[in-house]
């Protein structure tokens, strides 16, 4: 029986490590998603997308913000990186301020919502509803899920960029242009730094939101493991006596 106890203990410790790692990853990821959702809700409530842009950027600058008709249109220039390659993006956030028509289902075929970026020669740089990642998806469904929708392009050699927003019914509800001249300069007094690791950790608040979940999972595993081990131990002991 001693051999069984040793083997079972080693197996239990191994499984405990696996359970702890999986629980840590899953609950940490879930908390990050919650943080994004909280920031999205705050953006809608405060009608301000600074934090929503900041959590995804190294630094950023608001280019313009206008209320036209039933919507607020916020445009940002932001710097980030992808696989250690520096990127500068131009993004626009469309927030309804009043009751508007939008898709109530992600597969609403009647939704004509679009955000289109074009050059001076009117050639399309990017159209949101033509993106393969959104094939068959209603763009305005974003209003139903997070309260707004948005689009962004990575700036390369484009200079004067035209932006047009189309609503659910196919009507042009906003047009503007942006003359892109230079990369974002971190020393620019109008630049705002994105969220650093300290700020992210404060928002995630591991000890409050993640650790208790991990402890709960580990505790449940230990209870089941001990009960199972005890049952097997006495069952084997009883069987040997018979």
Short mmCIF file of C-alpha atoms in Angstrom, two decimals:
data_model
loop_
_atom_site.label_atom_id
_atom_site.label_comp_id
_atom_site.label_asym_id
_atom_site.label_seq_id
_atom_site.Cartn_x
_atom_site.Cartn_y
_atom_site.Cartn_z
CA UNK A 1 0.00 0.00 0.00
CA UNK A 2 2.92 2.32 0.61
CA UNK A 3 3.84 2.05 -3.07
CA UNK A 4 0.30 3.06 -4.02
CA UNK A 5 0.41 6.08 -1.70
CA UNK A 6 3.74 7.25 -3.18
CA UNK A 7 2.54 6.85 -6.80
CA UNK A 8 -0.80 8.50 -6.07
CA UNK A 9 0.87 11.41 -4.29
CA UNK A 10 3.27 12.02 -7.19
CA UNK A 11 0.40 11.85 -9.69
CA UNK A 12 -1.67 14.22 -7.54
CA UNK A 13 1.14 16.77 -7.32
CA UNK A 14 1.63 16.61 -11.09
CA UNK A 15 -2.10 17.08 -11.71
CA UNK A 16 -2.20 19.91 -9.15
CA UNK A 17 0.48 21.79 -11.09
CA UNK A 18 -1.45 21.28 -14.35
CA UNK A 19 -4.74 22.38 -12.79
CA UNK A 20 -3.09 25.47 -11.28
CA UNK A 21 -1.50 26.49 -14.59
CA UNK A 22 -4.71 26.00 -16.58
CA UNK A 23 -6.80 27.81 -13.97
CA UNK A 24 -4.31 30.69 -13.83
CA UNK A 25 -4.30 31.11 -17.62
CA UNK A 26 -8.07 30.84 -18.06
CA UNK A 27 -8.98 33.19 -15.21
CA UNK A 28 -6.29 35.71 -16.16
CA UNK A 29 -7.53 35.72 -19.77
CA UNK A 30 -11.13 36.05 -18.59
CA UNK A 31 -10.16 39.04 -16.43
CA UNK A 32 -8.43 40.74 -19.37
CA UNK A 33 -11.62 40.33 -21.40
CA UNK A 34 -13.61 41.78 -18.49
CA UNK A 35 -11.26 44.78 -18.37
CA UNK A 36 -11.77 45.41 -22.09
CA UNK A 37 -15.54 45.17 -21.61
CA UNK A 38 -15.41 47.57 -18.67
CA UNK A 39 -13.40 50.09 -20.69
CA UNK A 40 -15.86 49.71 -23.59
CA UNK A 41 -18.76 50.45 -21.27
CA UNK A 42 -16.96 53.47 -19.85
CA UNK A 43 -16.26 54.77 -23.36
CA UNK A 44 -19.98 54.67 -24.16
CA UNK A 45 -21.02 56.17 -20.81
CA UNK A 46 -18.44 58.96 -20.91
CA UNK A 47 -18.58 59.40 -24.69
CA UNK A 48 -14.80 59.28 -24.66
CA UNK A 49 -12.55 56.65 -26.29
CA UNK A 50 -9.20 57.70 -24.81
CA UNK A 51 -8.85 54.67 -22.54
CA UNK A 52 -10.15 52.30 -25.22
CA UNK A 53 -7.42 53.52 -27.56
CA UNK A 54 -4.85 53.78 -24.77
CA UNK A 55 -5.11 50.15 -23.68
CA UNK A 56 -4.24 49.08 -27.23
CA UNK A 57 -1.52 51.63 -27.99
CA UNK A 58 1.96 52.72 -26.99
CA UNK A 59 0.81 56.32 -27.36
CA UNK A 60 -1.93 58.18 -29.20
CA UNK A 61 -3.45 61.52 -30.11
CA UNK A 62 -7.04 62.50 -30.74
CA UNK A 63 -7.31 64.10 -34.18
CA UNK A 64 -10.91 65.24 -34.02
CA UNK A 65 -14.24 64.62 -32.37
CA UNK A 66 -17.54 65.77 -33.83
CA UNK A 67 -21.21 65.28 -33.10
CA UNK A 68 -23.10 65.09 -36.37
CA UNK A 69 -26.74 64.11 -36.47
CA UNK A 70 -27.37 61.17 -34.17
CA UNK A 71 -23.73 60.17 -33.81
CA UNK A 72 -20.40 61.14 -32.32
CA UNK A 73 -17.37 60.54 -34.54
CA UNK A 74 -13.98 60.29 -32.79
CA UNK A 75 -10.77 60.01 -34.81
CA UNK A 76 -7.43 58.97 -33.34
CA UNK A 77 -3.86 58.54 -34.49
CA UNK A 78 -2.07 55.85 -32.50
CA UNK A 79 1.27 54.07 -32.39
CA UNK A 80 1.72 50.39 -31.69
CA UNK A 81 3.74 47.40 -32.80
CA UNK A 82 3.19 44.03 -34.44
CA UNK A 83 5.97 41.45 -34.12
CA UNK A 84 8.31 44.29 -33.04
CA UNK A 85 7.45 46.30 -36.18
CA UNK A 86 6.28 49.83 -35.37
CA UNK A 87 2.88 50.76 -36.75
CA UNK A 88 0.89 53.97 -36.93
CA UNK A 89 -2.87 53.65 -37.22
CA UNK A 90 -5.70 56.00 -38.05
CA UNK A 91 -8.95 54.94 -36.41
CA UNK A 92 -12.51 56.21 -36.23
CA UNK A 93 -15.09 55.36 -33.57
CA UNK A 94 -18.79 55.73 -34.31
CA UNK A 95 -20.97 56.19 -31.23
CA UNK A 96 -24.77 56.66 -31.50
CA UNK A 97 -26.04 59.43 -29.22
CA UNK A 98 -29.73 58.81 -29.88
CA UNK A 99 -31.94 55.97 -31.05
CA UNK A 100 -30.71 54.77 -34.44
CA UNK A 101 -31.36 51.74 -36.61
CA UNK A 102 -28.76 49.01 -36.29
CA UNK A 103 -28.45 45.27 -36.75
CA UNK A 104 -29.92 43.22 -33.91
CA UNK A 105 -28.31 40.05 -35.27
CA UNK A 106 -24.78 39.51 -36.51
CA UNK A 107 -26.04 37.99 -39.78
CA UNK A 108 -28.49 40.81 -40.64
CA UNK A 109 -28.30 40.86 -44.44
CA UNK A 110 -30.05 44.25 -44.63
CA UNK A 111 -27.25 46.07 -42.80
CA UNK A 112 -25.35 48.36 -45.19
CA UNK A 113 -23.14 49.93 -42.53
CA UNK A 114 -19.62 50.62 -43.72
CA UNK A 115 -16.54 52.74 -43.04
CA UNK A 116 -14.52 53.54 -46.13
CA UNK A 117 -10.99 54.98 -46.33
CA UNK A 118 -9.95 56.40 -49.72
CA UNK A 119 -7.03 58.23 -51.33
CA UNK A 120 -7.10 61.54 -53.19
CA UNK A 121 -7.76 59.65 -56.40
CA UNK A 122 -10.79 58.05 -54.72
CA UNK A 123 -9.24 54.60 -54.81
CA UNK A 124 -10.31 52.56 -51.80
CA UNK A 125 -7.62 51.94 -49.20
CA UNK A 126 -9.88 49.92 -46.95
CA UNK A 127 -13.61 49.24 -46.64
CA UNK A 128 -14.73 47.66 -43.38
CA UNK A 129 -17.58 45.56 -44.79
CA UNK A 130 -15.28 44.13 -47.48
CA UNK A 131 -12.81 42.79 -44.94
CA UNK A 132 -12.67 38.98 -45.11
CA UNK A 133 -12.72 38.89 -41.31
CA UNK A 134 -16.24 40.34 -41.35
CA UNK A 135 -17.72 38.44 -44.29
CA UNK A 136 -21.43 37.93 -43.69
CA UNK A 137 -21.35 39.97 -40.49
CA UNK A 138 -23.39 43.12 -39.88
CA UNK A 139 -21.05 45.96 -38.95
CA UNK A 140 -23.63 47.89 -36.94
CA UNK A 141 -24.15 44.84 -34.74
CA UNK A 142 -21.29 46.36 -32.77
CA UNK A 143 -23.82 48.85 -31.40
CA UNK A 144 -25.86 45.95 -30.01
CA UNK A 145 -22.86 44.29 -28.38
CA UNK A 146 -20.53 47.07 -27.17
CA UNK A 147 -22.47 50.25 -27.96
CA UNK A 148 -20.40 51.43 -30.95
CA UNK A 149 -18.39 50.29 -33.94
CA UNK A 150 -15.06 51.37 -35.35
CA UNK A 151 -12.46 50.83 -38.01
CA UNK A 152 -8.74 51.49 -38.41
CA UNK A 153 -6.06 51.42 -41.08
CA UNK A 154 -2.30 51.17 -40.82
CA UNK A 155 -0.72 54.27 -42.32
CA UNK A 156 2.01 53.74 -44.89
CA UNK A 157 2.56 56.07 -47.86
CA UNK A 158 -0.95 57.49 -47.72
CA UNK A 159 -1.13 61.26 -47.41
CA UNK A 160 -4.53 62.87 -47.66
CA UNK A 161 -7.01 60.25 -46.47
CA UNK A 162 -10.76 60.55 -46.85
CA UNK A 163 -13.13 58.79 -44.47
CA UNK A 164 -16.79 58.11 -45.10
CA UNK A 165 -19.26 56.43 -42.75
CA UNK A 166 -22.36 54.71 -44.13
CA UNK A 167 -25.29 53.85 -41.86
CA UNK A 168 -27.59 50.83 -41.70
CA UNK A 169 -29.78 52.14 -44.51
CA UNK A 170 -26.86 52.91 -46.83
CA UNK A 171 -26.89 56.67 -46.21
CA UNK A 172 -23.65 58.64 -45.92
CA UNK A 173 -23.73 60.11 -42.42
CA UNK A 174 -20.20 61.45 -42.08
CA UNK A 175 -17.30 62.50 -44.30
CA UNK A 176 -13.94 63.96 -43.34
CA UNK A 177 -10.32 64.05 -44.47
CA UNK A 178 -7.02 63.73 -42.69
CA UNK A 179 -3.69 64.92 -44.07
CA UNK A 180 -1.10 62.48 -42.79
CA UNK A 181 2.36 64.06 -42.87
CA UNK A 182 4.57 62.58 -40.17
CA UNK A 183 4.82 59.71 -37.74
CA UNK A 184 3.58 60.33 -34.23
CA UNK A 185 6.24 62.05 -32.13
CA UNK A 186 6.24 60.92 -28.47
CA UNK A 187 7.57 64.36 -27.48
CA UNK A 188 4.48 66.05 -28.94
CA UNK A 189 2.66 67.73 -25.99
CA UNK A 190 -0.65 66.53 -27.45
CA UNK A 191 0.46 62.90 -27.26
CA UNK A 192 -0.97 60.69 -24.53
CA UNK A 193 0.90 57.59 -23.42
CA UNK A 194 -0.91 54.28 -23.64
CA UNK A 195 -1.38 51.94 -20.70
CA UNK A 196 1.89 50.68 -19.27
CA UNK A 197 2.31 47.40 -17.40
CA UNK A 198 1.64 49.04 -14.04
CA UNK A 199 -1.67 50.52 -15.21
CA UNK A 200 -2.73 47.23 -16.77
CA UNK A 201 -1.93 45.32 -13.59
CA UNK A 202 -3.94 47.82 -11.57
CA UNK A 203 -6.94 47.28 -13.83
CA UNK A 204 -6.60 43.50 -13.85
CA UNK A 205 -6.16 43.53 -10.04
CA UNK A 206 -4.91 39.94 -9.82
CA UNK A 207 -5.36 39.57 -6.07
CA UNK A 208 -8.99 40.68 -6.15
CA UNK A 209 -10.30 39.07 -9.32
CA UNK A 210 -7.97 36.26 -10.39
CA UNK A 211 -6.34 34.74 -7.31
CA UNK A 212 -9.65 33.85 -5.54
CA UNK A 213 -10.80 31.97 -8.65
CA UNK A 214 -7.54 30.03 -8.82
CA UNK A 215 -7.68 29.20 -5.10
CA UNK A 216 -11.27 28.01 -5.52
CA UNK A 217 -10.34 25.70 -8.42
CA UNK A 218 -7.29 24.33 -6.64
CA UNK A 219 -9.29 23.81 -3.44
CA UNK A 220 -11.99 21.91 -5.32
CA UNK A 221 -9.34 19.75 -7.00
CA UNK A 222 -7.71 18.93 -3.64
CA UNK A 223 -11.03 17.94 -2.06
CA UNK A 224 -11.89 15.64 -4.96
CA UNK A 225 -8.35 14.28 -5.09
CA UNK A 226 -8.24 13.49 -1.36
CA UNK A 227 -11.68 11.87 -1.39
CA UNK A 228 -10.81 9.82 -4.47
CA UNK A 229 -7.44 8.77 -3.04
CA UNK A 230 -9.01 7.81 0.29
CA UNK A 231 -11.70 5.77 -1.44
CA UNK A 232 -9.17 3.93 -3.64
CA UNK A 233 -6.85 3.33 -0.67
CA UNK A 234 -9.49 1.70 1.55
CA UNK A 235 -11.05 -0.16 -1.38
CA UNK A 236 -7.68 -1.72 -2.25
CA UNK A 237 -7.00 -2.46 1.43
CA UNK A 238 -10.38 -4.14 1.82
CA UNK A 239 -9.91 -6.14 -1.39
CA UNK A 240 -6.59 -7.52 -0.18
CA UNK A 241 -8.20 -8.73 3.06
CA UNK A 242 -10.80 -10.61 1.04
#
